[in-house]
Amino acid sequence: AQSVTQLDSHVSVSEGTPVLLRCNYSSSYSPSLFWYVQHPNKGLQLLLKYTSAATLVKGINGFEAEFKKSETSFHLTKPSAHMSDAAEYFCVVSDLMGLIGSQGNLIFGKGTKLSVKP
Amino acid sequence: GAVVSQHPSRVICKSGTSVKIECRSLDFQATTMFWYRQFPKQSLMLMATSNEGSKATYEQGVEKDKFLINHASLTLSTLTVTSAHPEDSSFYICSAERGKETQYFGPGTRLLVL
């Protein structure tokens, strides 16, 4: 069975410093992995996704994530935080990708709240 | 990009009443839509998969008679919380699948049952 663990419930950084949001997963299949961001009072937005192509995935707003199979990790990084990055971030694994070609059911981590200090 | 709307965004109701939440894909057709529930400080939990023209598939532990799902068209799925109770108070989010690519999420509906 698939599962996702986000290791930090809250991360606080200063503006201009690097961001690291950690995510570990377990999967019986070759997983598809995603990072979503949720700003207050807004819907979830896809940041990036890994679907067995390049292990370093670049997303929107300067974020990127690296799929490391040996470590079962998919950490999200950004070189320099911006105030607008303050939001909640969810690491997600899909449990049906590759079987029926659909994203299918998404299994969410508990989320990491990112705070950015001026 | 693709847009998914939810209505209402916020609803307060009395215990025992029913509440209907709509999820619409505004600029694409979605054969499959998903309904999630988010408890405070917890992750999103999939409640059910809604397929246009057929019965919804519910996750284990989700009461299908309590959470009625209707996917009447390729752009609309509805979730009805029947005989709502305070423990049903939560944040409900839908997503719509565009082709076999990506899910697009609605902004969510916050339900408060008094």
JSON list of C-alpha atoms in Angstrom, two decimals:
[
{"chain": "A", "resi": 1, "resn": "ALA", "atom": "CA", "xyz": [0.00, 0.00, 0.00]},
{"chain": "A", "resi": 2, "resn": "GLN", "atom": "CA", "xyz": [1.08, 3.52, -0.72]},
{"chain": "A", "resi": 3, "resn": "SER", "atom": "CA", "xyz": [1.77, 6.05, 2.00]},
{"chain": "A", "resi": 4, "resn": "VAL", "atom": "CA", "xyz": [3.36, 9.45, 2.30]},
{"chain": "A", "resi": 5, "resn": "THR", "atom": "CA", "xyz": [5.18, 10.99, 5.24]},
{"chain": "A", "resi": 6, "resn": "GLN", "atom": "CA", "xyz": [5.94, 14.67, 5.43]},
{"chain": "A", "resi": 7, "resn": "LEU", "atom": "CA", "xyz": [8.57, 14.94, 8.10]},
{"chain": "A", "resi": 8, "resn": "ASP", "atom": "CA", "xyz": [7.92, 18.51, 9.19]},
{"chain": "A", "resi": 9, "resn": "SER", "atom": "CA", "xyz": [4.52, 19.96, 10.00]},
{"chain": "A", "resi": 10, "resn": "HIS", "atom": "CA", "xyz": [5.91, 23.50, 10.03]},
{"chain": "A", "resi": 11, "resn": "VAL", "atom": "CA", "xyz": [8.97, 25.05, 8.41]},
{"chain": "A", "resi": 12, "resn": "SER", "atom": "CA", "xyz": [10.01, 28.65, 8.90]},
{"chain": "A", "resi": 13, "resn": "VAL", "atom": "CA", "xyz": [12.63, 30.37, 6.75]},
{"chain": "A", "resi": 14, "resn": "SER", "atom": "CA", "xyz": [13.79, 33.91, 6.12]},
{"chain": "A", "resi": 15, "resn": "GLU", "atom": "CA", "xyz": [13.11, 35.58, 2.81]},
{"chain": "A", "resi": 16, "resn": "GLY", "atom": "CA", "xyz": [15.94, 34.90, 0.39]},
{"chain": "A", "resi": 17, "resn": "THR", "atom": "CA", "xyz": [17.13, 31.73, 2.10]},
{"chain": "A", "resi": 18, "resn": "PRO", "atom": "CA", "xyz": [16.73, 28.18, 0.74]},
{"chain": "A", "resi": 19, "resn": "VAL", "atom": "CA", "xyz": [13.60, 26.10, 1.29]},
{"chain": "A", "resi": 20, "resn": "LEU", "atom": "CA", "xyz": [13.61, 22.37, 1.97]},
{"chain": "A", "resi": 21, "resn": "LEU", "atom": "CA", "xyz": [10.36, 20.49, 2.54]},
{"chain": "A", "resi": 22, "resn": "ARG", "atom": "CA", "xyz": [10.90, 16.81, 3.18]},
{"chain": "A", "resi": 23, "resn": "CYS", "atom": "CA", "xyz": [8.78, 13.94, 1.94]},
{"chain": "A", "resi": 24, "resn": "ASN", "atom": "CA", "xyz": [9.22, 10.19, 2.12]},
{"chain": "A", "resi": 25, "resn": "TYR", "atom": "CA", "xyz": [6.95, 7.67, 0.51]},
{"chain": "A", "resi": 26, "resn": "SER", "atom": "CA", "xyz": [6.29, 3.97, 0.36]},
{"chain": "A", "resi": 27, "resn": "SER", "atom": "CA", "xyz": [4.86, 2.34, -2.72]},
{"chain": "A", "resi": 28, "resn": "SER", "atom": "CA", "xyz": [4.33, -1.14, -4.05]},
{"chain": "A", "resi": 29, "resn": "TYR", "atom": "CA", "xyz": [4.50, 0.08, -7.63]},
{"chain": "A", "resi": 30, "resn": "SER", "atom": "CA", "xyz": [6.59, 2.57, -9.52]},
{"chain": "A", "resi": 31, "resn": "PRO", "atom": "CA", "xyz": [5.06, 5.63, -7.97]},
{"chain": "A", "resi": 32, "resn": "SER", "atom": "CA", "xyz": [3.90, 8.87, -9.42]},
{"chain": "A", "resi": 33, "resn": "LEU", "atom": "CA", "xyz": [4.68, 11.67, -7.01]},
{"chain": "A", "resi": 34, "resn": "PHE", "atom": "CA", "xyz": [3.39, 15.21, -6.80]},
{"chain": "A", "resi": 35, "resn": "TRP", "atom": "CA", "xyz": [3.76, 18.35, -4.79]},
{"chain": "A", "resi": 36, "resn": "TYR", "atom": "CA", "xyz": [0.71, 20.56, -4.38]},
{"chain": "A", "resi": 37, "resn": "VAL", "atom": "CA", "xyz": [0.51, 23.98, -2.73]},
{"chain": "A", "resi": 38, "resn": "GLN", "atom": "CA", "xyz": [-2.52, 25.40, -0.97]},
{"chain": "A", "resi": 39, "resn": "HIS", "atom": "CA", "xyz": [-2.65, 29.11, -0.28]},
{"chain": "A", "resi": 40, "resn": "PRO", "atom": "CA", "xyz": [-5.15, 30.36, 2.31]},
{"chain": "A", "resi": 41, "resn": "ASN", "atom": "CA", "xyz": [-8.72, 30.32, 1.02]},
{"chain": "A", "resi": 42, "resn": "LYS", "atom": "CA", "xyz": [-7.64, 28.96, -2.34]},
{"chain": "A", "resi": 43, "resn": "GLY", "atom": "CA", "xyz": [-7.71, 25.57, -4.02]},
{"chain": "A", "resi": 44, "resn": "LEU", "atom": "CA", "xyz": [-4.81, 23.21, -4.38]},
{"chain": "A", "resi": 45, "resn": "GLN", "atom": "CA", "xyz": [-2.36, 24.00, -7.15]},
{"chain": "A", "resi": 46, "resn": "LEU", "atom": "CA", "xyz": [0.02, 21.53, -8.73]},
{"chain": "A", "resi": 47, "resn": "LEU", "atom": "CA", "xyz": [3.66, 22.56, -8.29]},
{"chain": "A", "resi": 48, "resn": "LEU", "atom": "CA", "xyz": [5.32, 19.65, -10.03]},
{"chain": "A", "resi": 49, "resn": "LYS", "atom": "CA", "xyz": [5.03, 15.95, -10.70]},
{"chain": "A", "resi": 50, "resn": "TYR", "atom": "CA", "xyz": [7.29, 12.96, -11.19]},
{"chain": "A", "resi": 51, "resn": "THR", "atom": "CA", "xyz": [6.13, 10.18, -13.49]},
{"chain": "A", "resi": 52, "resn": "SER", "atom": "CA", "xyz": [9.23, 8.00, -14.08]},
{"chain": "A", "resi": 53, "resn": "ALA", "atom": "CA", "xyz": [11.00, 10.37, -16.45]},
{"chain": "A", "resi": 54, "resn": "ALA", "atom": "CA", "xyz": [13.84, 12.60, -15.22]},
{"chain": "A", "resi": 55, "resn": "THR", "atom": "CA", "xyz": [14.48, 12.21, -11.51]},
{"chain": "A", "resi": 56, "resn": "LEU", "atom": "CA", "xyz": [15.00, 15.96, -11.03]},
{"chain": "A", "resi": 57, "resn": "VAL", "atom": "CA", "xyz": [11.71, 17.65, -11.67]},
{"chain": "A", "resi": 58, "resn": "LYS", "atom": "CA", "xyz": [11.33, 21.38, -12.12]},
{"chain": "A", "resi": 59, "resn": "GLY", "atom": "CA", "xyz": [8.06, 23.01, -11.24]},
{"chain": "A", "resi": 60, "resn": "ILE", "atom": "CA", "xyz": [6.48, 26.41, -11.15]},
{"chain": "A", "resi": 61, "resn": "ASN", "atom": "CA", "xyz": [7.68, 29.39, -9.12]},
{"chain": "A", "resi": 62, "resn": "GLY", "atom": "CA", "xyz": [11.27, 28.14, -8.95]},
{"chain": "A", "resi": 63, "resn": "PHE", "atom": "CA", "xyz": [10.51, 24.94, -7.04]},
{"chain": "A", "resi": 64, "resn": "GLU", "atom": "CA", "xyz": [12.06, 21.62, -7.87]},
{"chain": "A", "resi": 65, "resn": "ALA", "atom": "CA", "xyz": [12.10, 18.12, -6.39]},
{"chain": "A", "resi": 66, "resn": "GLU", "atom": "CA", "xyz": [14.37, 15.15, -6.77]},
{"chain": "A", "resi": 67, "resn": "PHE", "atom": "CA", "xyz": [13.11, 11.58, -6.83]},
{"chain": "A", "resi": 68, "resn": "LYS", "atom": "CA", "xyz": [15.52, 9.32, -4.96]},
{"chain": "A", "resi": 69, "resn": "LYS", "atom": "CA", "xyz": [14.43, 5.72, -5.14]},
{"chain": "A", "resi": 70, "resn": "SER", "atom": "CA", "xyz": [17.18, 4.44, -2.83]},
{"chain": "A", "resi": 71, "resn": "GLU", "atom": "CA", "xyz": [16.03, 6.84, -0.13]},
{"chain": "A", "resi": 72, "resn": "THR", "atom": "CA", "xyz": [12.31, 6.69, -1.04]},
{"chain": "A", "resi": 73, "resn": "SER", "atom": "CA", "xyz": [12.31, 10.45, -0.89]},
{"chain": "A", "resi": 74, "resn": "PHE", "atom": "CA", "xyz": [10.88, 13.28, -2.95]},
{"chain": "A", "resi": 75, "resn": "HIS", "atom": "CA", "xyz": [12.00, 16.44, -1.16]},
{"chain": "A", "resi": 76, "resn": "LEU", "atom": "CA", "xyz": [10.88, 19.85, -2.43]},
{"chain": "A", "resi": 77, "resn": "THR", "atom": "CA", "xyz": [13.44, 22.65, -2.66]},
{"chain": "A", "resi": 78, "resn": "LYS", "atom": "CA", "xyz": [13.75, 26.25, -3.72]},
{"chain": "A", "resi": 79, "resn": "PRO", "atom": "CA", "xyz": [17.01, 28.22, -3.71]},
{"chain": "A", "resi": 80, "resn": "SER", "atom": "CA", "xyz": [15.55, 31.46, -2.41]},
{"chain": "A", "resi": 81, "resn": "ALA", "atom": "CA", "xyz": [12.28, 31.86, -0.53]},
{"chain": "A", "resi": 82, "resn": "HIS", "atom": "CA", "xyz": [9.84, 34.64, -1.34]},
{"chain": "A", "resi": 83, "resn": "MET", "atom": "CA", "xyz": [7.15, 36.01, 0.92]},
{"chain": "A", "resi": 84, "resn": "SER", "atom": "CA", "xyz": [4.51, 34.75, -1.52]},
{"chain": "A", "resi": 85, "resn": "ASP", "atom": "CA", "xyz": [5.72, 31.17, -0.95]},
{"chain": "A", "resi": 86, "resn": "ALA", "atom": "CA", "xyz": [4.09, 31.12, 2.48]},
{"chain": "A", "resi": 87, "resn": "ALA", "atom": "CA", "xyz": [1.44, 28.40, 2.19]},
{"chain": "A", "resi": 88, "resn": "GLU", "atom": "CA", "xyz": [0.76, 24.78, 2.98]},
{"chain": "A", "resi": 89, "resn": "TYR", "atom": "CA", "xyz": [2.50, 22.17, 0.85]},
{"chain": "A", "resi": 90, "resn": "PHE", "atom": "CA", "xyz": [1.32, 18.62, 0.29]},
{"chain": "A", "resi": 91, "resn": "CYS", "atom": "CA", "xyz": [3.39, 15.71, -0.95]},
{"chain": "A", "resi": 92, "resn": "VAL", "atom": "CA", "xyz": [1.18, 13.25, -2.80]},
{"chain": "A", "resi": 93, "resn": "VAL", "atom": "CA", "xyz": [1.50, 9.78, -4.29]},
{"chain": "A", "resi": 94, "resn": "SER", "atom": "CA", "xyz": [-0.82, 8.27, -6.85]},
{"chain": "A", "resi": 95, "resn": "ASP", "atom": "CA", "xyz": [-1.81, 4.68, -6.27]},
{"chain": "A", "resi": 96, "resn": "LEU", "atom": "CA", "xyz": [-3.14, 3.79, -9.69]},
{"chain": "A", "resi": 97, "resn": "MET", "atom": "CA", "xyz": [-0.82, 5.42, -12.21]},
{"chain": "A", "resi": 98, "resn": "GLY", "atom": "CA", "xyz": [0.48, 2.94, -14.72]},
{"chain": "A", "resi": 99, "resn": "LEU", "atom": "CA", "xyz": [-2.22, 0.41, -14.06]},
{"chain": "A", "resi": 100, "resn": "ILE", "atom": "CA", "xyz": [-5.13, 2.07, -15.76]},
{"chain": "A", "resi": 101, "resn": "GLY", "atom": "CA", "xyz": [-3.41, 5.14, -17.08]},
{"chain": "A", "resi": 102, "resn": "SER", "atom": "CA", "xyz": [-5.25, 7.44, -14.76]},
{"chain": "A", "resi": 103, "resn": "GLN", "atom": "CA", "xyz": [-3.96, 9.46, -11.89]},
{"chain": "A", "resi": 104, "resn": "GLY", "atom": "CA", "xyz": [-6.54, 7.64, -9.91]},
{"chain": "A", "resi": 105, "resn": "ASN", "atom": "CA", "xyz": [-6.62, 8.05, -6.19]},
{"chain": "A", "resi": 106, "resn": "LEU", "atom": "CA", "xyz": [-4.21, 10.51, -4.68]},
{"chain": "A", "resi": 107, "resn": "ILE", "atom": "CA", "xyz": [-2.79, 9.83, -1.23]},
{"chain": "A", "resi": 108, "resn": "PHE", "atom": "CA", "xyz": [-1.85, 13.00, 0.57]},
{"chain": "A", "resi": 109, "resn": "GLY", "atom": "CA", "xyz": [0.76, 13.64, 3.22]},
{"chain": "A", "resi": 110, "resn": "LYS", "atom": "CA", "xyz": [-0.33, 15.64, 6.25]},
{"chain": "A", "resi": 111, "resn": "GLY", "atom": "CA", "xyz": [1.08, 18.84, 4.84]},
{"chain": "A", "resi": 112, "resn": "THR", "atom": "CA", "xyz": [3.90, 21.20, 5.76]},
{"chain": "A", "resi": 113, "resn": "LYS", "atom": "CA", "xyz": [3.12, 24.78, 6.56]},
{"chain": "A", "resi": 114, "resn": "LEU", "atom": "CA", "xyz": [5.81, 27.09, 5.23]},
{"chain": "A", "resi": 115, "resn": "SER", "atom": "CA", "xyz": [6.28, 30.46, 6.90]},
{"chain": "A", "resi": 116, "resn": "VAL", "atom": "CA", "xyz": [8.55, 33.09, 5.36]},
{"chain": "A", "resi": 117, "resn": "LYS", "atom": "CA", "xyz": [9.95, 35.84, 7.57]},
{"chain": "A", "resi": 118, "resn": "PRO", "atom": "CA", "xyz": [10.92, 39.21, 6.14]},
{"chain": "B", "resi": 1, "resn": "GLY", "atom": "CA", "xyz": [-5.26, 26.69, -17.03]},
{"chain": "B", "resi": 2, "resn": "ALA", "atom": "CA", "xyz": [-8.14, 24.43, -16.19]},
{"chain": "B", "resi": 3, "resn": "VAL", "atom": "CA", "xyz": [-10.61, 25.75, -13.66]},
{"chain": "B", "resi": 4, "resn": "VAL", "atom": "CA", "xyz": [-12.75, 23.87, -11.20]},
{"chain": "B", "resi": 5, "resn": "SER", "atom": "CA", "xyz": [-15.33, 25.66, -9.11]},
{"chain": "B", "resi": 6, "resn": "GLN", "atom": "CA", "xyz": [-17.18, 24.66, -5.99]},
{"chain": "B", "resi": 7, "resn": "HIS", "atom": "CA", "xyz": [-20.38, 26.08, -4.62]},
{"chain": "B", "resi": 8, "resn": "PRO", "atom": "CA", "xyz": [-20.97, 27.12, -1.96]},
{"chain": "B", "resi": 9, "resn": "SER", "atom": "CA", "xyz": [-17.60, 28.12, -0.60]},
{"chain": "B", "resi": 10, "resn": "ARG", "atom": "CA", "xyz": [-18.93, 28.17, 2.93]},
{"chain": "B", "resi": 11, "resn": "VAL", "atom": "CA", "xyz": [-22.13, 26.84, 4.47]},
{"chain": "B", "resi": 12, "resn": "ILE", "atom": "CA", "xyz": [-23.54, 26.73, 7.96]},
{"chain": "B", "resi": 13, "resn": "CYS", "atom": "CA", "xyz": [-26.49, 24.47, 8.64]},
{"chain": "B", "resi": 14, "resn": "LYS", "atom": "CA", "xyz": [-28.48, 23.02, 11.50]},
{"chain": "B", "resi": 15, "resn": "SER", "atom": "CA", "xyz": [-27.99, 19.47, 12.64]},
{"chain": "B", "resi": 16, "resn": "GLY", "atom": "CA", "xyz": [-30.30, 17.10, 10.78]},
{"chain": "B", "resi": 17, "resn": "THR", "atom": "CA", "xyz": [-30.50, 19.07, 7.56]},
{"chain": "B", "resi": 18, "resn": "SER", "atom": "CA", "xyz": [-28.98, 18.10, 4.23]},
{"chain": "B", "resi": 19, "resn": "VAL", "atom": "CA", "xyz": [-26.40, 20.12, 2.36]},
{"chain": "B", "resi": 20, "resn": "LYS", "atom": "CA", "xyz": [-25.52, 19.89, -1.33]},
{"chain": "B", "resi": 21, "resn": "ILE", "atom": "CA", "xyz": [-22.08, 20.87, -2.62]},
{"chain": "B", "resi": 22, "resn": "GLU", "atom": "CA", "xyz": [-21.49, 21.35, -6.33]},
{"chain": "B", "resi": 23, "resn": "CYS", "atom": "CA", "xyz": [-18.25, 20.77, -8.19]},
{"chain": "B", "resi": 24, "resn": "ARG", "atom": "CA", "xyz": [-17.97, 22.05, -11.74]},
{"chain": "B", "resi": 25, "resn": "SER", "atom": "CA", "xyz": [-15.21, 21.84, -14.32]},
{"chain": "B", "resi": 26, "resn": "LEU", "atom": "CA", "xyz": [-15.57, 25.15, -16.12]},
{"chain": "B", "resi": 27, "resn": "ASP", "atom": "CA", "xyz": [-13.51, 24.71, -19.26]},
{"chain": "B", "resi": 28, "resn": "PHE", "atom": "CA", "xyz": [-13.10, 20.98, -19.75]},
{"chain": "B", "resi": 29, "resn": "GLN", "atom": "CA", "xyz": [-15.07, 17.77, -19.50]},
{"chain": "B", "resi": 30, "resn": "ALA", "atom": "CA", "xyz": [-14.29, 15.46, -16.64]},
{"chain": "B", "resi": 31, "resn": "THR", "atom": "CA", "xyz": [-15.34, 11.84, -16.78]},
{"chain": "B", "resi": 32, "resn": "THR", "atom": "CA", "xyz": [-13.93, 11.34, -13.32]},
{"chain": "B", "resi": 33, "resn": "MET", "atom": "CA", "xyz": [-14.16, 13.60, -10.31]},
{"chain": "B", "resi": 34, "resn": "PHE", "atom": "CA", "xyz": [-12.96, 12.97, -6.79]},
{"chain": "B", "resi": 35, "resn": "TRP", "atom": "CA", "xyz": [-14.24, 14.13, -3.44]},
{"chain": "B", "resi": 36, "resn": "TYR", "atom": "CA", "xyz": [-11.86, 14.71, -0.53]},
{"chain": "B", "resi": 37, "resn": "ARG", "atom": "CA", "xyz": [-12.34, 15.70, 3.05]},
{"chain": "B", "resi": 38, "resn": "GLN", "atom": "CA", "xyz": [-9.83, 17.61, 5.12]},
{"chain": "B", "resi": 39, "resn": "PHE", "atom": "CA", "xyz": [-9.99, 17.64, 8.89]},
{"chain": "B", "resi": 40, "resn": "PRO", "atom": "CA", "xyz": [-8.17, 20.42, 10.74]},
{"chain": "B", "resi": 41, "resn": "LYS", "atom": "CA", "xyz": [-4.42, 19.87, 10.82]},
{"chain": "B", "resi": 42, "resn": "GLN", "atom": "CA", "xyz": [-4.78, 16.62, 8.92]},
{"chain": "B", "resi": 43, "resn": "SER", "atom": "CA", "xyz": [-4.21, 15.57, 5.37]},
{"chain": "B", "resi": 44, "resn": "LEU", "atom": "CA", "xyz": [-6.82, 15.29, 2.68]},
{"chain": "B", "resi": 45, "resn": "MET", "atom": "CA", "xyz": [-8.63, 11.96, 2.69]},
{"chain": "B", "resi": 46, "resn": "LEU", "atom": "CA", "xyz": [-10.28, 10.60, -0.41]},
{"chain": "B", "resi": 47, "resn": "MET", "atom": "CA", "xyz": [-13.96, 9.96, 0.17]},
{"chain": "B", "resi": 48, "resn": "ALA", "atom": "CA", "xyz": [-15.14, 8.72, -3.19]},
{"chain": "B", "resi": 49, "resn": "THR", "atom": "CA", "xyz": [-14.52, 8.58, -6.90]},
{"chain": "B", "resi": 50, "resn": "SER", "atom": "CA", "xyz": [-17.33, 9.94, -9.02]},
{"chain": "B", "resi": 51, "resn": "ASN", "atom": "CA", "xyz": [-17.75, 8.63, -12.56]},
{"chain": "B", "resi": 52, "resn": "GLU", "atom": "CA", "xyz": [-20.10, 10.29, -15.01]},
{"chain": "B", "resi": 53, "resn": "GLY", "atom": "CA", "xyz": [-23.12, 8.14, -15.69]},
{"chain": "B", "resi": 54, "resn": "SER", "atom": "CA", "xyz": [-22.35, 5.47, -13.12]},
{"chain": "B", "resi": 55, "resn": "LYS", "atom": "CA", "xyz": [-22.37, 4.94, -9.38]},
{"chain": "B", "resi": 56, "resn": "ALA", "atom": "CA", "xyz": [-19.65, 6.47, -7.29]},
{"chain": "B", "resi": 57, "resn": "THR", "atom": "CA", "xyz": [-16.95, 4.32, -5.74]},
{"chain": "B", "resi": 58, "resn": "TYR", "atom": "CA", "xyz": [-16.63, 4.97, -2.02]},
{"chain": "B", "resi": 59, "resn": "GLU", "atom": "CA", "xyz": [-13.54, 4.51, 0.11]},
{"chain": "B", "resi": 60, "resn": "GLN", "atom": "CA", "xyz": [-13.63, 2.19, 3.06]},
{"chain": "B", "resi": 61, "resn": "GLY", "atom": "CA", "xyz": [-15.31, 3.75, 6.04]},
{"chain": "B", "resi": 62, "resn": "VAL", "atom": "CA", "xyz": [-17.26, 6.34, 4.06]},
{"chain": "B", "resi": 63, "resn": "GLU", "atom": "CA", "xyz": [-21.02, 5.92, 4.38]},
{"chain": "B", "resi": 64, "resn": "LYS", "atom": "CA", "xyz": [-22.53, 6.00, 0.91]},
{"chain": "B", "resi": 65, "resn": "ASP", "atom": "CA", "xyz": [-26.01, 6.67, 2.26]},
{"chain": "B", "resi": 66, "resn": "LYS", "atom": "CA", "xyz": [-24.77, 9.67, 4.15]},
{"chain": "B", "resi": 67, "resn": "PHE", "atom": "CA", "xyz": [-22.59, 11.18, 1.46]},
{"chain": "B", "resi": 68, "resn": "LEU", "atom": "CA", "xyz": [-24.60, 10.98, -1.75]},
{"chain": "B", "resi": 69, "resn": "ILE", "atom": "CA", "xyz": [-22.67, 11.61, -4.93]},
{"chain": "B", "resi": 70, "resn": "ASN", "atom": "CA", "xyz": [-24.24, 12.34, -8.29]},
{"chain": "B", "resi": 71, "resn": "HIS", "atom": "CA", "xyz": [-22.17, 12.88, -11.44]},
{"chain": "B", "resi": 72, "resn": "ALA", "atom": "CA", "xyz": [-24.96, 13.83, -13.80]},
{"chain": "B", "resi": 73, "resn": "SER", "atom": "CA", "xyz": [-22.90, 15.43, -16.54]},
{"chain": "B", "resi": 74, "resn": "LEU", "atom": "CA", "xyz": [-19.31, 15.70, -17.71]},
{"chain": "B", "resi": 75, "resn": "THR", "atom": "CA", "xyz": [-18.93, 19.04, -15.97]},
{"chain": "B", "resi": 76, "resn": "LEU", "atom": "CA", "xyz": [-20.86, 18.61, -12.74]},
{"chain": "B", "resi": 77, "resn": "SER", "atom": "CA", "xyz": [-20.62, 16.37, -9.70]},
{"chain": "B", "resi": 78, "resn": "THR", "atom": "CA", "xyz": [-22.56, 16.95, -6.50]},
{"chain": "B", "resi": 79, "resn": "LEU", "atom": "CA", "xyz": [-21.96, 15.78, -2.98]},
{"chain": "B", "resi": 80, "resn": "THR", "atom": "CA", "xyz": [-24.93, 15.79, -0.63]},
{"chain": "B", "resi": 81, "resn": "VAL", "atom": "CA", "xyz": [-24.33, 15.43, 3.07]},
{"chain": "B", "resi": 82, "resn": "THR", "atom": "CA", "xyz": [-27.59, 13.99, 4.35]},
{"chain": "B", "resi": 83, "resn": "SER", "atom": "CA", "xyz": [-28.81, 14.52, 7.90]},
{"chain": "B", "resi": 84, "resn": "ALA", "atom": "CA", "xyz": [-25.68, 16.44, 8.74]},
{"chain": "B", "resi": 85, "resn": "HIS", "atom": "CA", "xyz": [-24.27, 16.33, 12.27]},
{"chain": "B", "resi": 86, "resn": "PRO", "atom": "CA", "xyz": [-21.57, 18.41, 13.93]},
{"chain": "B", "resi": 87, "resn": "GLU", "atom": "CA", "xyz": [-18.97, 15.70, 13.30]},
{"chain": "B", "resi": 88, "resn": "ASP", "atom": "CA", "xyz": [-19.53, 16.22, 9.57]},
{"chain": "B", "resi": 89, "resn": "SER", "atom": "CA", "xyz": [-18.15, 19.72, 9.89]},
{"chain": "B", "resi": 90, "resn": "SER", "atom": "CA", "xyz": [-15.09, 19.77, 7.69]},
{"chain": "B", "resi": 91, "resn": "PHE", "atom": "CA", "xyz": [-13.49, 21.16, 4.55]},
{"chain": "B", "resi": 92, "resn": "TYR", "atom": "CA", "xyz": [-14.64, 19.32, 1.44]},
{"chain": "B", "resi": 93, "resn": "ILE", "atom": "CA", "xyz": [-12.60, 19.56, -1.76]},
{"chain": "B", "resi": 94, "resn": "CYS", "atom": "CA", "xyz": [-13.35, 18.14, -5.16]},
{"chain": "B", "resi": 95, "resn": "SER", "atom": "CA", "xyz": [-11.03, 17.51, -8.05]},
{"chain": "B", "resi": 96, "resn": "ALA", "atom": "CA", "xyz": [-11.68, 16.87, -11.71]},
{"chain": "B", "resi": 97, "resn": "GLU", "atom": "CA", "xyz": [-9.48, 14.77, -13.92]},
{"chain": "B", "resi": 98, "resn": "ARG", "atom": "CA", "xyz": [-8.65, 16.25, -17.30]},
{"chain": "B", "resi": 99, "resn": "GLY", "atom": "CA", "xyz": [-8.11, 13.41, -19.75]},
{"chain": "B", "resi": 100, "resn": "LYS", "atom": "CA", "xyz": [-5.60, 11.14, -18.04]},
{"chain": "B", "resi": 101, "resn": "GLU", "atom": "CA", "xyz": [-3.26, 13.95, -17.16]},
{"chain": "B", "resi": 102, "resn": "THR", "atom": "CA", "xyz": [-3.73, 15.98, -14.09]},
{"chain": "B", "resi": 103, "resn": "GLN", "atom": "CA", "xyz": [-6.31, 16.55, -11.45]},
{"chain": "B", "resi": 104, "resn": "TYR", "atom": "CA", "xyz": [-7.50, 20.09, -10.96]},
{"chain": "B", "resi": 105, "resn": "PHE", "atom": "CA", "xyz": [-8.84, 20.98, -7.58]},
{"chain": "B", "resi": 106, "resn": "GLY", "atom": "CA", "xyz": [-11.73, 23.17, -6.58]},
{"chain": "B", "resi": 107, "resn": "PRO", "atom": "CA", "xyz": [-11.29, 25.86, -3.93]},
{"chain": "B", "resi": 108, "resn": "GLY", "atom": "CA", "xyz": [-13.10, 23.79, -1.32]},
{"chain": "B", "resi": 109, "resn": "THR", "atom": "CA", "xyz": [-16.28, 24.14, 0.71]},
{"chain": "B", "resi": 110, "resn": "ARG", "atom": "CA", "xyz": [-16.18, 24.70, 4.42]},
{"chain": "B", "resi": 111, "resn": "LEU", "atom": "CA", "xyz": [-19.14, 23.07, 6.14]},
{"chain": "B", "resi": 112, "resn": "LEU", "atom": "CA", "xyz": [-20.11, 23.92, 9.69]},
{"chain": "B", "resi": 113, "resn": "VAL", "atom": "CA", "xyz": [-22.95, 21.96, 11.26]},
{"chain": "B", "resi": 114, "resn": "LEU", "atom": "CA", "xyz": [-24.43, 23.48, 14.38]}
]
